[in-house]
PDB file of C-alpha atoms and ligand atoms in Angstrom:
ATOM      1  CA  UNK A  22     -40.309  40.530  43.264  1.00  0.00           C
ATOM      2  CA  UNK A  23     -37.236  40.885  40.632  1.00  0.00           C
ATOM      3  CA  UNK A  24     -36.161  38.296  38.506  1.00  0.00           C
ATOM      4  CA  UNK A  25     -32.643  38.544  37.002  1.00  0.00           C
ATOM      5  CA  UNK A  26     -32.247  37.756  33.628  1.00  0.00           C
ATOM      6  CA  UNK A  27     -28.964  36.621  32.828  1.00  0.00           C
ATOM      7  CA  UNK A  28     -27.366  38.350  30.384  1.00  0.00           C
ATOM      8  CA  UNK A  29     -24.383  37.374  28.661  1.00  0.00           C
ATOM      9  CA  UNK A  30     -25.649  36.413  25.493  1.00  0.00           C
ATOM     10  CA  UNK A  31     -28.955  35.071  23.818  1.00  0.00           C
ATOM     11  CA  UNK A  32     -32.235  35.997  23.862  1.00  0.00           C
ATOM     12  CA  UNK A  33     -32.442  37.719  27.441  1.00  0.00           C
ATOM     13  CA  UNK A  34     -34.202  40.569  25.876  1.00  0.00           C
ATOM     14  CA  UNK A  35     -36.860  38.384  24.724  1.00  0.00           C
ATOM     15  CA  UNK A  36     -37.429  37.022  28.587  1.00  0.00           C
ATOM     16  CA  UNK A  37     -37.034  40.935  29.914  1.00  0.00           C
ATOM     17  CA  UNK A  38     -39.809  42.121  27.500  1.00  0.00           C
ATOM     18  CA  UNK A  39     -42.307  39.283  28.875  1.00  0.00           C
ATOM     19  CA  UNK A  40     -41.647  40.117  32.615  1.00  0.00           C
ATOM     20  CA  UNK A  41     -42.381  43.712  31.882  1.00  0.00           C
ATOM     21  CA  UNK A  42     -45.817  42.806  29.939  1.00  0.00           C
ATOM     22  CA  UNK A  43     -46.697  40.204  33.087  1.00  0.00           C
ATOM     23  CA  UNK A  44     -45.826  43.694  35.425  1.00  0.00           C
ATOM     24  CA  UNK A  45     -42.553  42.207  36.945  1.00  0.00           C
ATOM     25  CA  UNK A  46     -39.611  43.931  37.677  1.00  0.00           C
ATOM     26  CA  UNK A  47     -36.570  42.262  35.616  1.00  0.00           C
ATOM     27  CA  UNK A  48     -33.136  42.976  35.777  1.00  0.00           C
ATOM     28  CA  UNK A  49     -30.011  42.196  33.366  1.00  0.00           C
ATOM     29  CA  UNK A  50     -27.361  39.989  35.497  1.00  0.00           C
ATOM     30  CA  UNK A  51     -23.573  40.050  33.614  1.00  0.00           C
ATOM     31  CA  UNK A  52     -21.629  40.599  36.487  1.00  0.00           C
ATOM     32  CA  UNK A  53     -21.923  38.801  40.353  1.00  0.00           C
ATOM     33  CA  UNK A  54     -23.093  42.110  41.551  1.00  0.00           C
ATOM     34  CA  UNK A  55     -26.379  42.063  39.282  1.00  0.00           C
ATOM     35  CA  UNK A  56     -27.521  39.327  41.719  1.00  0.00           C
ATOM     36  CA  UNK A  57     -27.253  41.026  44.778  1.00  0.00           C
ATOM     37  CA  UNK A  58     -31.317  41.994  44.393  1.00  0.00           C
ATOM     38  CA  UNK A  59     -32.471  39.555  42.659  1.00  0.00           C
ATOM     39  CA  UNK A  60     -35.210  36.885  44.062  1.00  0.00           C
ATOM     40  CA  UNK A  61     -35.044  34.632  41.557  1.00  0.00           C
ATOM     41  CA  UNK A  62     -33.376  34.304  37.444  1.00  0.00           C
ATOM     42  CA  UNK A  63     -33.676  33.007  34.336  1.00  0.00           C
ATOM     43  CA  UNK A  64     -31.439  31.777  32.147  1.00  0.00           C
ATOM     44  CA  UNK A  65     -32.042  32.234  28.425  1.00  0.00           C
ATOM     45  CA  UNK A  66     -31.761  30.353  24.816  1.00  0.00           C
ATOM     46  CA  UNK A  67     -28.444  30.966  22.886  1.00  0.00           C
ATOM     47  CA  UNK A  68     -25.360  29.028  22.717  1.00  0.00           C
ATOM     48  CA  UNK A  69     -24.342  27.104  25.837  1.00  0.00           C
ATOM     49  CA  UNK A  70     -20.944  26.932  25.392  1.00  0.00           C
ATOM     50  CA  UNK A  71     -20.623  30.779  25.333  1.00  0.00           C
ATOM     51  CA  UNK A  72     -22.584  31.420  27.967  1.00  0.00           C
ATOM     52  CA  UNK A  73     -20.415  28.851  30.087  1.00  0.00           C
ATOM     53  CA  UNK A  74     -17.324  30.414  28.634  1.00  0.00           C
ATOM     54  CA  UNK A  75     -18.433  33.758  29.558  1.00  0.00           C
ATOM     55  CA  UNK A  76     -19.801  32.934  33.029  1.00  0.00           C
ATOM     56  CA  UNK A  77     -16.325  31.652  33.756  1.00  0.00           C
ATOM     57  CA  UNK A  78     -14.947  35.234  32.265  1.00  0.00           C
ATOM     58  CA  UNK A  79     -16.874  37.147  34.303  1.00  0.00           C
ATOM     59  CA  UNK A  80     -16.509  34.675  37.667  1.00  0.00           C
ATOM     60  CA  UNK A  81     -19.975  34.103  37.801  1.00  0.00           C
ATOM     61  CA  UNK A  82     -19.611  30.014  38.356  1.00  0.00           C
ATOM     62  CA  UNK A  83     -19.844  30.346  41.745  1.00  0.00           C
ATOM     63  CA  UNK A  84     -22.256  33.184  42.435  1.00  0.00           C
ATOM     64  CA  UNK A  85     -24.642  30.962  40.124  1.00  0.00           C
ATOM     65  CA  UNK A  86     -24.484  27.964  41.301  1.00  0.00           C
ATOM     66  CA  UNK A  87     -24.910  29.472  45.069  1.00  0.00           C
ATOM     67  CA  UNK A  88     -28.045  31.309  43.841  1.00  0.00           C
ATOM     68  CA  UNK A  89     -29.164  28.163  41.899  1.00  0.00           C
ATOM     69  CA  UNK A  90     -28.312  25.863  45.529  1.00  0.00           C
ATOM     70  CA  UNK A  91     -31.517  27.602  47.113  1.00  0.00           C
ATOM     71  CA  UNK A  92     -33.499  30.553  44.766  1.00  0.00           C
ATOM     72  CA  UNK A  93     -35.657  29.818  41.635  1.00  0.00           C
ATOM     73  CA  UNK A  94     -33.626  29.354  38.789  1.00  0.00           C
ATOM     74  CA  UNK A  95     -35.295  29.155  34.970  1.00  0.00           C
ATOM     75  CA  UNK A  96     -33.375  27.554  31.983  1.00  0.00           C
ATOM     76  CA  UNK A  97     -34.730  27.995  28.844  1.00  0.00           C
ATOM     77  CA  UNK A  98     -33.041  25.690  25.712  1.00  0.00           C
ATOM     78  CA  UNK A  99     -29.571  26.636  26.294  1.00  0.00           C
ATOM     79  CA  UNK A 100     -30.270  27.941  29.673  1.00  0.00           C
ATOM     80  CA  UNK A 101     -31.660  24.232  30.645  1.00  0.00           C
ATOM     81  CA  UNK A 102     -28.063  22.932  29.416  1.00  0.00           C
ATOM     82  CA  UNK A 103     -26.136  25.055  31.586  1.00  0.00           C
ATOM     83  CA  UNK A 104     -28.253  24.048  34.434  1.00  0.00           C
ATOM     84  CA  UNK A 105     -27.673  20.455  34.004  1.00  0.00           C
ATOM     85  CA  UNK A 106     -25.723  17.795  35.874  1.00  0.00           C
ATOM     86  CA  UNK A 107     -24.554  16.327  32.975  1.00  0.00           C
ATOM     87  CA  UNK A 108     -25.036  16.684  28.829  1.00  0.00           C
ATOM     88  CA  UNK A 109     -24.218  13.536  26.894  1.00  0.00           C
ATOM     89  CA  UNK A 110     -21.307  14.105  24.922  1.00  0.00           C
ATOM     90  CA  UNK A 111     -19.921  17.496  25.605  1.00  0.00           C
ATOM     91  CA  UNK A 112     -17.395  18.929  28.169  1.00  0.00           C
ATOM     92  CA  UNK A 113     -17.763  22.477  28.823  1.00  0.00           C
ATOM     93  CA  UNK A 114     -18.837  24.858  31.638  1.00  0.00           C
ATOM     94  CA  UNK A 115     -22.414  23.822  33.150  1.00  0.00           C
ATOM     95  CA  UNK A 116     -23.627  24.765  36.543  1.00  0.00           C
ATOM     96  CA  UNK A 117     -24.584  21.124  36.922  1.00  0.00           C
ATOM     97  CA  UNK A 118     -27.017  22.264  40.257  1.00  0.00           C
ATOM     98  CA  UNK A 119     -29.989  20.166  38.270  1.00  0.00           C
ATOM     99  CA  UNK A 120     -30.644  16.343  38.226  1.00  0.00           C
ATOM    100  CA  UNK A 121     -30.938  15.735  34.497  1.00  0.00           C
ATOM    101  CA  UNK A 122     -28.986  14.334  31.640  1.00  0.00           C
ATOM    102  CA  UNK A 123     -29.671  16.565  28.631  1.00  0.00           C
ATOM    103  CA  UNK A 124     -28.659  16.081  24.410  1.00  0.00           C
ATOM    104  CA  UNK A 125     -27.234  19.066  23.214  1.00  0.00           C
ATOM    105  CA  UNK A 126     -29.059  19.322  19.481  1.00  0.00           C
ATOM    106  CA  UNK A 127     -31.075  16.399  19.584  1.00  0.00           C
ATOM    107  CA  UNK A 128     -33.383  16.903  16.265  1.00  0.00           C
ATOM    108  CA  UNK A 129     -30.565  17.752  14.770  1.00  0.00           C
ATOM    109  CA  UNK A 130     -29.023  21.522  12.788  1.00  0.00           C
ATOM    110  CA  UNK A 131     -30.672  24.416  12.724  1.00  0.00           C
ATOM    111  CA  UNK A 132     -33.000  23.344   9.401  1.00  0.00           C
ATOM    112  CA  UNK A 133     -34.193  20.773  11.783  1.00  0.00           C
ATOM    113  CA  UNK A 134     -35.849  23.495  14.587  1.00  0.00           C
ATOM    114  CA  UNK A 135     -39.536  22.593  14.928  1.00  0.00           C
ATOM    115  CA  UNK A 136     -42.572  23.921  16.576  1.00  0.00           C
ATOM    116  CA  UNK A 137     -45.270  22.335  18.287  1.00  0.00           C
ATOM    117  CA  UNK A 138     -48.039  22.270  20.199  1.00  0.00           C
ATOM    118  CA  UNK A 139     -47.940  20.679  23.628  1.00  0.00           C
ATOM    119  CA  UNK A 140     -50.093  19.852  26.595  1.00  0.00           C
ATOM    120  CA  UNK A 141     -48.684  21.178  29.583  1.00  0.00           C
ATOM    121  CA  UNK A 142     -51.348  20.559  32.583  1.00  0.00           C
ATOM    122  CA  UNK A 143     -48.791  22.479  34.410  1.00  0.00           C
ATOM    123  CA  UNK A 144     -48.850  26.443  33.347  1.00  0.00           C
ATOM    124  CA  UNK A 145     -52.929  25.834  32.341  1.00  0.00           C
ATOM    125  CA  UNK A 146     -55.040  28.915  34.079  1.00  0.00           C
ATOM    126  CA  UNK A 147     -58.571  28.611  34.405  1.00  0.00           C
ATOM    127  CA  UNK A 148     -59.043  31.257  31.529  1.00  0.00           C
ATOM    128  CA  UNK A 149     -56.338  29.619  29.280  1.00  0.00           C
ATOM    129  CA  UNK A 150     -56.680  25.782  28.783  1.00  0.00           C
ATOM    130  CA  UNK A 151     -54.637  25.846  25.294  1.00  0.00           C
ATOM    131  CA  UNK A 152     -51.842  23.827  24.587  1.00  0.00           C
ATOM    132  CA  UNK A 153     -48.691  25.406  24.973  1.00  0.00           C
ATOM    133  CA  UNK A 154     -46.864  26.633  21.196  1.00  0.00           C
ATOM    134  CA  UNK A 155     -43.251  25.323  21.899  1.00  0.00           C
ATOM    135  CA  UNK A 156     -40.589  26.393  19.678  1.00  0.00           C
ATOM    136  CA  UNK A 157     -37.432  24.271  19.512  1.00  0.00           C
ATOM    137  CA  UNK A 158     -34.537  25.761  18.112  1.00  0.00           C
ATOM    138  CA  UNK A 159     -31.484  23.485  18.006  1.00  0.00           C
ATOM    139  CA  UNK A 160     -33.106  22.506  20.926  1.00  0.00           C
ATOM    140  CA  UNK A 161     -31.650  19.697  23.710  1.00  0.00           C
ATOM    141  CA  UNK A 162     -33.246  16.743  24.927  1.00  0.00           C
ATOM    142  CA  UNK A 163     -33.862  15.756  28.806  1.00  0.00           C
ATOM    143  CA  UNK A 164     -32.601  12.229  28.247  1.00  0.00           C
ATOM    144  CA  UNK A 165     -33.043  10.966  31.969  1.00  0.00           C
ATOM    145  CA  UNK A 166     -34.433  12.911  35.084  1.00  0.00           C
ATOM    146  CA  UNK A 167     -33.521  12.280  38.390  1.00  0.00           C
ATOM    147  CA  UNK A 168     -36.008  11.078  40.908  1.00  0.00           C
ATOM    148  CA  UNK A 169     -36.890  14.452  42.583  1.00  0.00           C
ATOM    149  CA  UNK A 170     -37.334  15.759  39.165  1.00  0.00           C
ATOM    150  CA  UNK A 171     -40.760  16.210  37.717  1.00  0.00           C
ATOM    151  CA  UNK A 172     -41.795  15.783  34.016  1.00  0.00           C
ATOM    152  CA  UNK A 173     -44.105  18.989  33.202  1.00  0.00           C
ATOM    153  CA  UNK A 174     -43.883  18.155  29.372  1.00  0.00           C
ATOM    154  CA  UNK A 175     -43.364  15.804  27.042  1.00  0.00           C
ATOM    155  CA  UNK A 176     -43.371  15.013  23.220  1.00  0.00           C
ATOM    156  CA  UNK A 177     -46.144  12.469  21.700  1.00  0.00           C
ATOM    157  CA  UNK A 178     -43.542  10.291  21.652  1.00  0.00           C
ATOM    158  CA  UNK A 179     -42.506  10.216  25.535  1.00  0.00           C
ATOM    159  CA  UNK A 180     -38.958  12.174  24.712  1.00  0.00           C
ATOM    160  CA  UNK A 181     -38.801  14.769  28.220  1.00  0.00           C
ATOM    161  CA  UNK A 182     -39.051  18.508  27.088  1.00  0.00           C
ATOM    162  CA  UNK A 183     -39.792  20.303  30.469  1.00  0.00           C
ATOM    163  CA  UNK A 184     -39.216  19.464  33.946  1.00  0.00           C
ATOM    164  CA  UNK A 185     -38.970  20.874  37.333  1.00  0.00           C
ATOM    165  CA  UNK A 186     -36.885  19.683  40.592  1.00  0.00           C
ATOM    166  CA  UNK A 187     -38.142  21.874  43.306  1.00  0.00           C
ATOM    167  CA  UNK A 188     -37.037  25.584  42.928  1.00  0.00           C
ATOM    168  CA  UNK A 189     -35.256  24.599  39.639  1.00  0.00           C
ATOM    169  CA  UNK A 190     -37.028  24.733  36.244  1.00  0.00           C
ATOM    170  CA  UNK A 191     -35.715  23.716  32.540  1.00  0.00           C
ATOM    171  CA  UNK A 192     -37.363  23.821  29.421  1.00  0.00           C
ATOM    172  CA  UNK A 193     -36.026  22.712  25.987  1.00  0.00           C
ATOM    173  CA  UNK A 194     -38.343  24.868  24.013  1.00  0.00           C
ATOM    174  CA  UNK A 195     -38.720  28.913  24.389  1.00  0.00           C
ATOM    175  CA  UNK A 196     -41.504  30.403  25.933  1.00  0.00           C
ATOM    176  CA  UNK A 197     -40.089  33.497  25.635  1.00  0.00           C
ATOM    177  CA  UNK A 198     -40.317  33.762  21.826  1.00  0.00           C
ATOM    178  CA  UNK A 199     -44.248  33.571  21.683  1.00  0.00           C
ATOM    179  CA  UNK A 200     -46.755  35.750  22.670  1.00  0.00           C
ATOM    180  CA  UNK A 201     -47.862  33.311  25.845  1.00  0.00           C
ATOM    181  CA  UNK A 202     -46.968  33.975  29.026  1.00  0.00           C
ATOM    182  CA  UNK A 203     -47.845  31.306  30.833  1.00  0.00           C
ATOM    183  CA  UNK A 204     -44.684  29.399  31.567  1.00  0.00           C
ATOM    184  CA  UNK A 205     -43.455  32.753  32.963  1.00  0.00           C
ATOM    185  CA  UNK A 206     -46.275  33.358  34.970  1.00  0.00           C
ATOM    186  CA  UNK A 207     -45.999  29.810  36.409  1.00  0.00           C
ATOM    187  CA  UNK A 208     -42.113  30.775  37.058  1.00  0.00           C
ATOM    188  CA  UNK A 209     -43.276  33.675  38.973  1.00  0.00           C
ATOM    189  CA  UNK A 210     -45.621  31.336  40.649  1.00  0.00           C
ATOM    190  CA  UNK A 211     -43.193  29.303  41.668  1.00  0.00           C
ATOM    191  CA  UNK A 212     -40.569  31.876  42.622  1.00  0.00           C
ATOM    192  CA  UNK A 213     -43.230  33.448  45.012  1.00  0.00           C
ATOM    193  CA  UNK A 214     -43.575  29.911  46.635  1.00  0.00           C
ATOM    194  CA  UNK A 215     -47.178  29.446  45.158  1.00  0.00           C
ATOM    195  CA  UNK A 216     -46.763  26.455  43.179  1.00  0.00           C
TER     196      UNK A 216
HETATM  197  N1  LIG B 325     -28.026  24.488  20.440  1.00  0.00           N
HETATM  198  C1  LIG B 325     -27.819  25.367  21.543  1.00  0.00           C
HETATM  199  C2  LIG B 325     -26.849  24.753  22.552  1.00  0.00           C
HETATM  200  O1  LIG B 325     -26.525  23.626  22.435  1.00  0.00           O
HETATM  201  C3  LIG B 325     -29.124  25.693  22.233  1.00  0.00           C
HETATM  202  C4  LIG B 325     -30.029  26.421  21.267  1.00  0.00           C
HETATM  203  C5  LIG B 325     -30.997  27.359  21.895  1.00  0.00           C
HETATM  204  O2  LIG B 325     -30.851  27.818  23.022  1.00  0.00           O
HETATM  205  N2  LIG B 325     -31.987  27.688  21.132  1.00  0.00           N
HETATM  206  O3  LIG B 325     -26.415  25.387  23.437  1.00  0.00           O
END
């Protein structure tokens, strides 16, 4: 299997050095040839209105949301924006292939990231039963989920911070940035139609 890792801007090298450690073969996307190999992609933290500008830029609208339409797609924080129908608020480029309403910066500016830990029945392995560290950086909300969407995790207070719609997956934290890999292995889980 290869997983693209888009790679326009953000923390794609973060996701790249995971799927290496896991034994995966990742590759960076920037342009709509990148894809041609690719089974299945994630979609990192950063900005999301610069990684919509530049998808436009490099005419990758289309290839993406055709790849989203029937292959695993990951969003991570940023990533889960631009794979949203909708974000409250804001008009800019978003591949809108996913049935959720997200909150750009919901807790708030960047003195207001957070980390936490959460239980996420989900990504648990028999050998790992831990809660899941979730970092939030700037991080969006899943305000409303369609109702093919699944809730994977939440906050103690009920506010939606993962969820999954068949071969689509969104998280408003970053998996990427700690040392557990089990949201990627349940990605590659999922990409390999195991889960
Ligand atoms: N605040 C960013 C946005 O709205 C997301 C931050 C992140 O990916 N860590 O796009």
């Amino acid at each position: 299997m290869t997983i693209g890792v888009l790679a326009l801007q953000g923390d794609f090298a973060e996701h790249i050095q995971i799927l290496a450690h896991v034994g995966v073969r990742a590759v960076e996307v920037r342009l709509p040839r990148d894809m041609a190999n690719i089974d299945a992609l994630i979609i990192p933290g950063g900005e999301s209105t610069t990684i919509g500008k530049l998808s436009v830029a490099f005419g990758l609208m289309a290839p993406l949301c055709q790849f989203a339409s029937e292959k695993p797609v990951w969003g991570t924080c940023a990533g889960a924006i631009f794979l949203a129908k909708e974000s409250t608020g804001h008009d800019q480029p978003m591949l809108q292939v996913m049935d959720i309403v997200v909150q750009r910066n919901a807790f708030g500016r960047q003195v207001d990231s957070f980390e936490t830990d959460l239980d996420i029945p989900a990504v648990k392995t028999p050998e790992n039963q831990h809660p899941v560290h979730a970092v939030f950086i700037r991080a969006p909300l899943i305000e409303r989920v369609g109702k093919d969407v699944e809730v994977l995790a939440s906050l103690p207070d009920g506010r939606i911070v993962a969820a999954r719609q068949g071969h689509l997956l969104a998280t408003s934290f970053h998996p990427e940035l700690t040392g557990d890999d089990r949201f990627h292995r349940y990605f590659i889980r999922m990409a390999a139609g195991l889960t």
